[in-house]
Amino acid sequence: VNIVLRKYGKSALYYGFNEQDSIDTDFAFILEYITQHYRTVTLDELSEFFHYSKPYLSSLFKKNMNQTFVTVLRNIKMRHALDFLANTKKAIEEIGIEVGYNSTDHFSRSFKQYNHCSPSEFRKKIREQQEDSEIFVRYSLPATKSFQLLELA
């Protein structure tokens, strides 16, 4: 199956890249696999699944993204962590496990390195921003042509 995709899958593009910045078709499939399995994927697993050597896979990451496998994987995990922190009430420990970290300390250190704040600080900032934006005022021009103040909650 991989051989067929490699030969005939030239139309595949990685999300976030335009046609001029398209990446190798093989690499697009690798990124899709990582996106689906980011919690547990390893370079060894990718190597076995796609039948590439680890050095070759590493070179594909450098060539296509100018990043290492570890950096790409961490970025994917952090995007998911940001989403969970902003949109759920899950505990930080639970989010760390959900995005593939075995230790809350490791998750918190990685998060702080990536986002320049702790997960709890990020959640607090997001909650404050959400509270500020929940009640906003807009003016509308009804049929009477007089302005009414509408409060949206």
Coordinates of C-alpha atoms in Angstrom, one line a residue, residues 3-136:
I3 CA 4.4 1.9 -2.6
V4 CA 1.1 2.7 -4.4
L5 CA 0.7 5.9 -2.3
R6 CA 4.2 6.9 -2.9
K7 CA 3.9 6.6 -6.7
Y8 CA 0.4 8.0 -7.2
G9 CA -0.3 10.2 -4.2
K10 CA 1.3 13.4 -5.6
S11 CA -1.8 15.5 -4.9
A12 CA -1.5 15.2 -1.1
L13 CA -0.5 18.4 0.6
Y14 CA 0.0 19.0 4.3
Y15 CA -2.5 21.2 5.9
G16 CA -1.2 24.7 6.5
F17 CA 1.0 24.8 3.4
N18 CA -0.1 26.3 0.1
E19 CA 0.7 24.7 -3.3
Q20 CA 4.0 26.6 -3.7
D21 CA 5.1 25.3 -0.2
S22 CA 3.9 21.8 -0.8
I23 CA 5.9 19.1 0.9
D24 CA 6.9 15.6 -0.2
T25 CA 3.9 13.4 -0.6
D26 CA 5.5 10.7 1.6
F27 CA 6.1 13.3 4.3
A28 CA 2.5 14.4 4.2
F29 CA 1.4 10.9 5.0
I30 CA 4.0 10.7 7.8
L31 CA 2.6 14.0 9.3
E32 CA -0.9 12.7 9.0
Y33 CA 0.1 9.5 10.9
I34 CA 1.8 11.6 13.6
T35 CA -1.3 13.8 13.9
Q36 CA -3.5 10.7 14.4
H37 CA -1.1 9.0 16.9
Y38 CA 0.7 12.0 18.6
R39 CA 0.0 10.6 22.1
T40 CA 2.3 7.6 21.7
V41 CA 4.1 7.8 18.4
T42 CA 7.9 7.3 18.3
L43 CA 10.5 7.6 15.6
D44 CA 11.0 3.8 15.9
E45 CA 7.3 3.3 15.2
L46 CA 7.4 5.6 12.2
S47 CA 10.4 3.9 10.9
E48 CA 8.7 0.5 11.1
F49 CA 5.4 1.6 9.8
F50 CA 6.7 3.5 6.8
H51 CA 9.7 1.2 6.1
Y52 CA 12.2 4.1 6.3
S53 CA 15.4 4.2 8.4
K54 CA 15.4 6.5 11.4
P55 CA 18.2 8.7 9.9
Y56 CA 16.2 9.1 6.7
L57 CA 13.0 10.0 8.6
S58 CA 15.0 12.6 10.6
S59 CA 16.3 14.0 7.3
L60 CA 12.7 14.3 6.0
F61 CA 11.8 16.4 9.0
K62 CA 14.7 18.7 8.6
K63 CA 14.1 19.0 4.8
N64 CA 10.4 19.6 5.0
M65 CA 9.9 21.4 8.2
N66 CA 13.4 22.5 9.3
Q67 CA 12.6 20.9 12.6
T68 CA 13.4 17.7 14.4
F69 CA 10.8 14.9 14.9
V70 CA 10.8 15.7 18.7
T71 CA 10.1 19.4 18.0
V72 CA 7.3 18.6 15.6
L73 CA 5.7 16.1 18.0
R74 CA 6.0 18.5 20.9
N75 CA 4.3 21.3 18.8
I76 CA 1.4 19.0 18.0
K77 CA 1.0 18.0 21.7
M78 CA 1.2 21.6 22.8
R79 CA -1.5 22.7 20.3
H80 CA -3.8 20.0 21.7
A81 CA -2.9 20.9 25.3
L82 CA -3.8 24.6 24.6
D83 CA -7.1 23.5 23.2
F84 CA -7.9 21.3 26.2
L85 CA -6.9 24.1 28.7
A86 CA -9.0 26.7 26.9
N87 CA -12.0 24.6 26.2
T88 CA -12.4 22.0 29.0
K89 CA -12.4 21.9 32.7
K90 CA -10.1 18.8 32.8
A91 CA -7.4 18.8 35.5
I92 CA -3.9 19.7 34.3
E93 CA -2.7 16.3 35.2
E94 CA -5.4 14.7 33.1
I95 CA -4.6 17.0 30.1
G96 CA -0.9 16.0 30.4
I97 CA -1.8 12.4 30.2
E98 CA -4.4 13.0 27.4
V99 CA -1.7 14.6 25.2
G100 CA 0.9 11.9 25.8
Y101 CA 3.0 12.9 28.8
N102 CA 3.6 10.3 31.5
S103 CA 4.4 12.8 34.1
T104 CA 2.7 16.0 35.1
D105 CA 6.1 17.6 35.9
H106 CA 7.4 16.8 32.4
F107 CA 4.2 18.2 30.8
S108 CA 4.3 21.4 32.9
R109 CA 8.0 21.9 32.1
S110 CA 7.4 21.3 28.3
F111 CA 4.4 23.6 28.4
K112 CA 6.2 26.4 30.1
Q113 CA 9.1 26.1 27.7
Y114 CA 6.8 26.2 24.7
N115 CA 4.3 28.9 25.9
H116 CA 6.4 30.9 28.4
C117 CA 3.8 30.3 31.2
S118 CA 2.6 27.4 33.2
P119 CA -0.6 25.5 32.2
S120 CA -2.4 27.0 35.2
E121 CA -1.3 30.5 34.3
F122 CA -2.4 30.0 30.7
R123 CA -5.8 28.7 31.8
K124 CA -6.3 31.6 34.1
K125 CA -5.4 34.1 31.4
I126 CA -7.8 32.4 28.9
R127 CA -10.6 32.3 31.5
E128 CA -10.1 36.0 32.2
Q129 CA -10.2 36.8 28.5
Q130 CA -13.3 34.7 28.0
E131 CA -15.1 36.5 30.9
D132 CA -14.2 39.9 29.5
S133 CA -15.6 38.9 26.1
E134 CA -18.7 37.1 27.3
I135 CA -20.6 40.3 28.0
F136 CA -20.1 42.8 25.2

